[in-house]
Amino acid sequence: MAQKIDATTWTGLRPDNSDEDVTQAQRPVAGGPLPLAPVSYRERPINWPNAGFLIPMWATMVYAVKADPIDAFWFAIAIASAFILGSLIMQFWRSRPGRQPTITLDQTGLNMPYHFKDPIPWSKIGRIESSHGNWLRWTSVFFDKDLPVIQIAPWPLNLLSEEKRRASMPMAIISSWNMAVDTDELISELTRFRDNYCAT
């Protein structure tokens, strides 16, 4: 069972502390690393949290402009239908053969193949915390400030050379809002893998 995270203690984004020693947050397991089965997370087939938040908001905006509840209702139906159709098309695209999970935790490190070219080694990962509270379901993973990473950039930035896409980053933000995983579970698993493999 995932450890419950106390949302009242989240500290938010703290770039001023990004140069801290990552080993301060690590708690290596006694007796060396244990063999852990890899854990993967994929995006939701249909992102119901986004639909539940955006569709009423858009319908309210239409009602505010036209003051017609019927127009707002049909607008909400049209947006919901387009949202579900788009989600299904995206899920078909994401499920095609060879498509990697959004996040994979294994012995090599934190793998985010659509953000970084190489895995982030566990020995270079420090604090892991809820960055905007549990409602937004964002998790901050802080790296060693001297860790060079090659970012996977969207077109046309992906046409830049690896040297130009290489950067030292203090952290990555993972949104469990878009994935079928609870924030507490994600933080618990990230911490478990970090502490298990950080000494290797």
mmCIF file of C-alpha atoms in Angstrom:
data_model
loop_
_atom_site.group_PDB
_atom_site.id
_atom_site.type_symbol
_atom_site.label_atom_id
_atom_site.label_comp_id
_atom_site.label_asym_id
_atom_site.label_seq_id
_atom_site.Cartn_x
_atom_site.Cartn_y
_atom_site.Cartn_z
ATOM 1 C CA MET A 1 0.000 0.000 0.000
ATOM 2 C CA ALA A 2 1.340 3.403 -0.971
ATOM 3 C CA GLN A 3 2.422 5.680 1.835
ATOM 4 C CA LYS A 4 0.012 8.562 2.339
ATOM 5 C CA ILE A 5 1.637 11.926 1.658
ATOM 6 C CA ASP A 6 0.692 14.811 3.931
ATOM 7 C CA ALA A 7 -0.433 17.499 1.489
ATOM 8 C CA THR A 8 -0.089 20.174 4.163
ATOM 9 C CA THR A 9 3.697 19.830 4.130
ATOM 10 C CA TRP A 10 4.315 20.329 0.434
ATOM 11 C CA THR A 11 6.853 23.040 -0.144
ATOM 12 C CA GLY A 12 6.169 24.000 -3.748
ATOM 13 C CA LEU A 13 8.787 24.755 -6.341
ATOM 14 C CA ARG A 14 12.010 25.923 -4.723
ATOM 15 C CA PRO A 15 14.521 26.775 -7.454
ATOM 16 C CA ASP A 16 16.580 28.689 -4.885
ATOM 17 C CA ASN A 17 17.369 25.341 -3.225
ATOM 18 C CA SER A 18 18.057 23.457 -6.447
ATOM 19 C CA ASP A 19 21.793 23.411 -5.755
ATOM 20 C CA GLU A 20 21.448 21.320 -2.604
ATOM 21 C CA ASP A 21 23.278 18.014 -2.270
ATOM 22 C CA VAL A 22 20.881 15.361 -3.569
ATOM 23 C CA THR A 23 22.267 12.754 -1.170
ATOM 24 C CA GLN A 24 20.633 14.645 1.720
ATOM 25 C CA ALA A 25 17.270 13.254 0.643
ATOM 26 C CA GLN A 26 18.454 9.724 -0.118
ATOM 27 C CA ARG A 27 17.975 6.882 2.374
ATOM 28 C CA PRO A 28 19.943 3.917 0.952
ATOM 29 C CA VAL A 29 18.529 0.521 1.918
ATOM 30 C CA ALA A 30 20.633 -1.537 4.306
ATOM 31 C CA GLY A 31 22.512 -4.443 2.776
ATOM 32 C CA GLY A 32 22.700 -3.067 -0.745
ATOM 33 C CA PRO A 33 20.094 -2.824 -3.513
ATOM 34 C CA LEU A 34 17.253 -5.341 -3.664
ATOM 35 C CA PRO A 35 16.043 -6.721 -7.011
ATOM 36 C CA LEU A 36 12.986 -4.630 -7.854
ATOM 37 C CA ALA A 37 10.638 -5.421 -10.705
ATOM 38 C CA PRO A 38 10.368 -2.482 -13.128
ATOM 39 C CA VAL A 39 7.277 -0.276 -12.755
ATOM 40 C CA SER A 40 5.714 1.546 -15.716
ATOM 41 C CA TYR A 41 2.994 4.159 -16.017
ATOM 42 C CA ARG A 42 1.067 5.117 -19.134
ATOM 43 C CA GLU A 43 -1.279 7.988 -19.822
ATOM 44 C CA ARG A 44 -5.009 7.596 -19.262
ATOM 45 C CA PRO A 45 -7.083 6.353 -22.243
ATOM 46 C CA ILE A 46 -9.497 9.244 -21.621
ATOM 47 C CA ASN A 47 -8.433 12.019 -19.313
ATOM 48 C CA TRP A 48 -11.650 12.337 -17.323
ATOM 49 C CA PRO A 49 -10.178 14.805 -14.781
ATOM 50 C CA ASN A 50 -9.478 17.278 -17.600
ATOM 51 C CA ALA A 51 -12.919 16.698 -19.083
ATOM 52 C CA GLY A 52 -14.619 17.156 -15.733
ATOM 53 C CA PHE A 53 -12.818 20.444 -15.195
ATOM 54 C CA LEU A 54 -12.723 22.009 -18.664
ATOM 55 C CA ILE A 55 -16.110 21.116 -20.188
ATOM 56 C CA PRO A 56 -18.254 22.830 -17.495
ATOM 57 C CA MET A 57 -15.898 25.798 -17.578
ATOM 58 C CA TRP A 58 -16.265 26.172 -21.343
ATOM 59 C CA ALA A 59 -20.034 25.730 -21.138
ATOM 60 C CA THR A 60 -20.185 28.439 -18.441
ATOM 61 C CA MET A 61 -18.209 30.793 -20.669
ATOM 62 C CA VAL A 62 -20.682 30.233 -23.533
ATOM 63 C CA TYR A 63 -23.618 30.848 -21.192
ATOM 64 C CA ALA A 64 -21.972 34.031 -19.891
ATOM 65 C CA VAL A 65 -21.562 35.335 -23.439
ATOM 66 C CA LYS A 66 -24.952 34.311 -24.856
ATOM 67 C CA ALA A 67 -27.028 33.945 -21.661
ATOM 68 C CA ASP A 68 -28.676 30.940 -23.300
ATOM 69 C CA PRO A 69 -28.570 27.676 -21.303
ATOM 70 C CA ILE A 70 -29.634 25.619 -24.341
ATOM 71 C CA ASP A 71 -26.654 26.853 -26.372
ATOM 72 C CA ALA A 72 -24.368 26.183 -23.424
ATOM 73 C CA PHE A 73 -25.776 22.662 -23.030
ATOM 74 C CA TRP A 74 -25.286 21.721 -26.690
ATOM 75 C CA PHE A 75 -21.870 23.349 -26.682
ATOM 76 C CA ALA A 76 -20.900 21.171 -23.695
ATOM 77 C CA ILE A 77 -22.188 18.058 -25.492
ATOM 78 C CA ALA A 78 -20.204 18.940 -28.617
ATOM 79 C CA ILE A 79 -17.027 19.612 -26.643
ATOM 80 C CA ALA A 80 -17.450 16.385 -24.632
ATOM 81 C CA SER A 81 -17.907 14.361 -27.819
ATOM 82 C CA ALA A 82 -14.877 15.950 -29.451
ATOM 83 C CA PHE A 83 -12.863 15.414 -26.261
ATOM 84 C CA ILE A 84 -13.737 11.699 -26.068
ATOM 85 C CA LEU A 85 -13.099 11.161 -29.795
ATOM 86 C CA GLY A 86 -9.766 12.967 -29.574
ATOM 87 C CA SER A 87 -8.800 10.973 -26.484
ATOM 88 C CA LEU A 88 -9.580 7.676 -28.209
ATOM 89 C CA ILE A 89 -7.533 8.673 -31.258
ATOM 90 C CA MET A 90 -4.625 9.688 -29.025
ATOM 91 C CA GLN A 91 -4.898 6.422 -27.082
ATOM 92 C CA PHE A 92 -4.808 4.441 -30.336
ATOM 93 C CA TRP A 93 -1.693 6.405 -31.318
ATOM 94 C CA ARG A 94 -0.047 5.861 -27.930
ATOM 95 C CA SER A 95 -0.849 2.121 -27.930
ATOM 96 C CA ARG A 96 0.738 1.422 -31.283
ATOM 97 C CA PRO A 97 3.485 -1.243 -31.310
ATOM 98 C CA GLY A 98 6.804 0.033 -30.017
ATOM 99 C CA ARG A 99 5.292 2.930 -28.093
ATOM 100 C CA GLN A 100 7.069 3.234 -24.753
ATOM 101 C CA PRO A 101 5.375 3.935 -21.410
ATOM 102 C CA THR A 102 5.349 7.569 -20.305
ATOM 103 C CA ILE A 103 7.453 6.727 -17.233
ATOM 104 C CA THR A 104 9.407 3.601 -16.306
ATOM 105 C CA LEU A 105 11.215 2.989 -13.035
ATOM 106 C CA ASP A 106 13.934 0.346 -13.187
ATOM 107 C CA GLN A 107 17.525 -0.306 -12.185
ATOM 108 C CA THR A 108 18.913 2.121 -14.770
ATOM 109 C CA GLY A 109 17.016 5.062 -13.319
ATOM 110 C CA LEU A 110 13.962 7.198 -13.983
ATOM 111 C CA ASN A 111 13.080 6.752 -17.647
ATOM 112 C CA MET A 112 11.011 9.531 -19.238
ATOM 113 C CA PRO A 113 11.502 8.766 -22.958
ATOM 114 C CA TYR A 114 9.321 11.658 -24.158
ATOM 115 C CA HIS A 115 11.214 14.209 -22.051
ATOM 116 C CA PHE A 116 14.819 13.032 -21.764
ATOM 117 C CA LYS A 117 16.961 10.929 -24.080
ATOM 118 C CA ASP A 118 18.651 8.942 -21.299
ATOM 119 C CA PRO A 119 17.434 7.650 -17.922
ATOM 120 C CA ILE A 120 18.094 9.817 -14.876
ATOM 121 C CA PRO A 121 20.306 7.694 -12.553
ATOM 122 C CA TRP A 122 18.894 7.152 -9.070
ATOM 123 C CA SER A 123 22.164 8.306 -7.549
ATOM 124 C CA LYS A 124 21.520 11.743 -9.100
ATOM 125 C CA ILE A 125 17.960 12.099 -7.759
ATOM 126 C CA GLY A 126 17.264 13.896 -4.499
ATOM 127 C CA ARG A 127 14.011 15.286 -3.134
ATOM 128 C CA ILE A 128 10.735 13.917 -4.472
ATOM 129 C CA GLU A 129 7.645 15.843 -3.420
ATOM 130 C CA SER A 130 4.220 17.082 -4.364
ATOM 131 C CA SER A 131 4.937 20.402 -6.040
ATOM 132 C CA HIS A 132 1.493 21.997 -6.186
ATOM 133 C CA GLY A 133 -0.506 20.070 -3.615
ATOM 134 C CA ASN A 134 -2.536 16.938 -4.209
ATOM 135 C CA TRP A 135 -5.310 18.643 -6.168
ATOM 136 C CA LEU A 136 -3.195 19.359 -9.252
ATOM 137 C CA ARG A 137 -1.348 16.059 -8.837
ATOM 138 C CA TRP A 138 2.092 17.296 -9.902
ATOM 139 C CA THR A 139 5.256 15.751 -8.531
ATOM 140 C CA SER A 140 8.689 17.414 -8.499
ATOM 141 C CA VAL A 141 11.779 15.229 -8.863
ATOM 142 C CA PHE A 142 14.964 17.154 -8.071
ATOM 143 C CA PHE A 143 18.228 16.230 -9.819
ATOM 144 C CA ASP A 144 21.886 16.845 -9.170
ATOM 145 C CA LYS A 145 22.465 20.405 -10.403
ATOM 146 C CA ASP A 146 25.479 19.254 -12.441
ATOM 147 C CA LEU A 147 23.648 16.431 -14.207
ATOM 148 C CA PRO A 148 23.634 17.100 -17.961
ATOM 149 C CA VAL A 149 20.475 15.884 -19.695
ATOM 150 C CA ILE A 150 19.479 15.823 -23.342
ATOM 151 C CA GLN A 151 15.922 17.000 -23.666
ATOM 152 C CA ILE A 152 13.425 15.547 -26.110
ATOM 153 C CA ALA A 153 12.015 18.713 -27.609
ATOM 154 C CA PRO A 154 8.907 19.068 -29.794
ATOM 155 C CA TRP A 155 9.241 19.946 -33.449
ATOM 156 C CA PRO A 156 10.969 22.103 -34.648
ATOM 157 C CA LEU A 157 13.262 22.255 -31.599
ATOM 158 C CA ASN A 158 13.996 18.540 -31.992
ATOM 159 C CA LEU A 159 15.974 19.470 -35.092
ATOM 160 C CA LEU A 160 18.606 21.087 -32.889
ATOM 161 C CA SER A 161 21.764 19.118 -32.194
ATOM 162 C CA GLU A 162 22.097 17.117 -28.988
ATOM 163 C CA GLU A 163 24.697 19.595 -27.814
ATOM 164 C CA LYS A 164 22.203 22.446 -28.074
ATOM 165 C CA ARG A 165 19.524 20.389 -26.313
ATOM 166 C CA ARG A 166 21.868 19.414 -23.488
ATOM 167 C CA ALA A 167 21.183 21.241 -20.247
ATOM 168 C CA SER A 168 21.669 21.008 -16.505
ATOM 169 C CA MET A 169 18.237 20.930 -14.937
ATOM 170 C CA PRO A 170 17.350 21.180 -11.267
ATOM 171 C CA MET A 171 14.199 19.093 -11.567
ATOM 172 C CA ALA A 172 11.477 17.497 -13.657
ATOM 173 C CA ILE A 173 7.744 17.832 -13.066
ATOM 174 C CA ILE A 174 5.656 14.685 -13.492
ATOM 175 C CA SER A 175 1.897 15.064 -13.830
ATOM 176 C CA SER A 176 -0.024 12.079 -12.505
ATOM 177 C CA TRP A 177 -3.126 14.035 -13.547
ATOM 178 C CA ASN A 178 -2.590 12.626 -17.032
ATOM 179 C CA MET A 179 -1.664 9.122 -15.905
ATOM 180 C CA ALA A 180 -3.624 6.336 -14.261
ATOM 181 C CA VAL A 181 -1.693 6.609 -10.987
ATOM 182 C CA ASP A 182 -2.343 8.261 -7.639
ATOM 183 C CA THR A 183 0.128 10.998 -6.669
ATOM 184 C CA ASP A 184 0.900 9.346 -3.334
ATOM 185 C CA GLU A 185 1.584 6.030 -5.067
ATOM 186 C CA LEU A 186 3.855 7.704 -7.620
ATOM 187 C CA ILE A 187 5.874 9.517 -4.934
ATOM 188 C CA SER A 188 6.104 6.323 -2.882
ATOM 189 C CA GLU A 189 7.377 4.283 -5.829
ATOM 190 C CA LEU A 190 9.867 6.944 -6.916
ATOM 191 C CA THR A 191 11.216 7.145 -3.369
ATOM 192 C CA ARG A 192 11.419 3.365 -3.068
ATOM 193 C CA PHE A 193 13.434 3.010 -6.276
ATOM 194 C CA ARG A 194 15.658 5.988 -5.455
ATOM 195 C CA ASP A 195 16.574 4.677 -2.007
ATOM 196 C CA ASN A 196 17.055 1.147 -3.298
ATOM 197 C CA TYR A 197 19.419 2.014 -6.147
ATOM 198 C CA CYS A 198 20.968 5.359 -5.121
ATOM 199 C CA ALA A 199 24.141 3.769 -3.786
ATOM 200 C CA THR A 200 24.927 1.855 -7.008
#
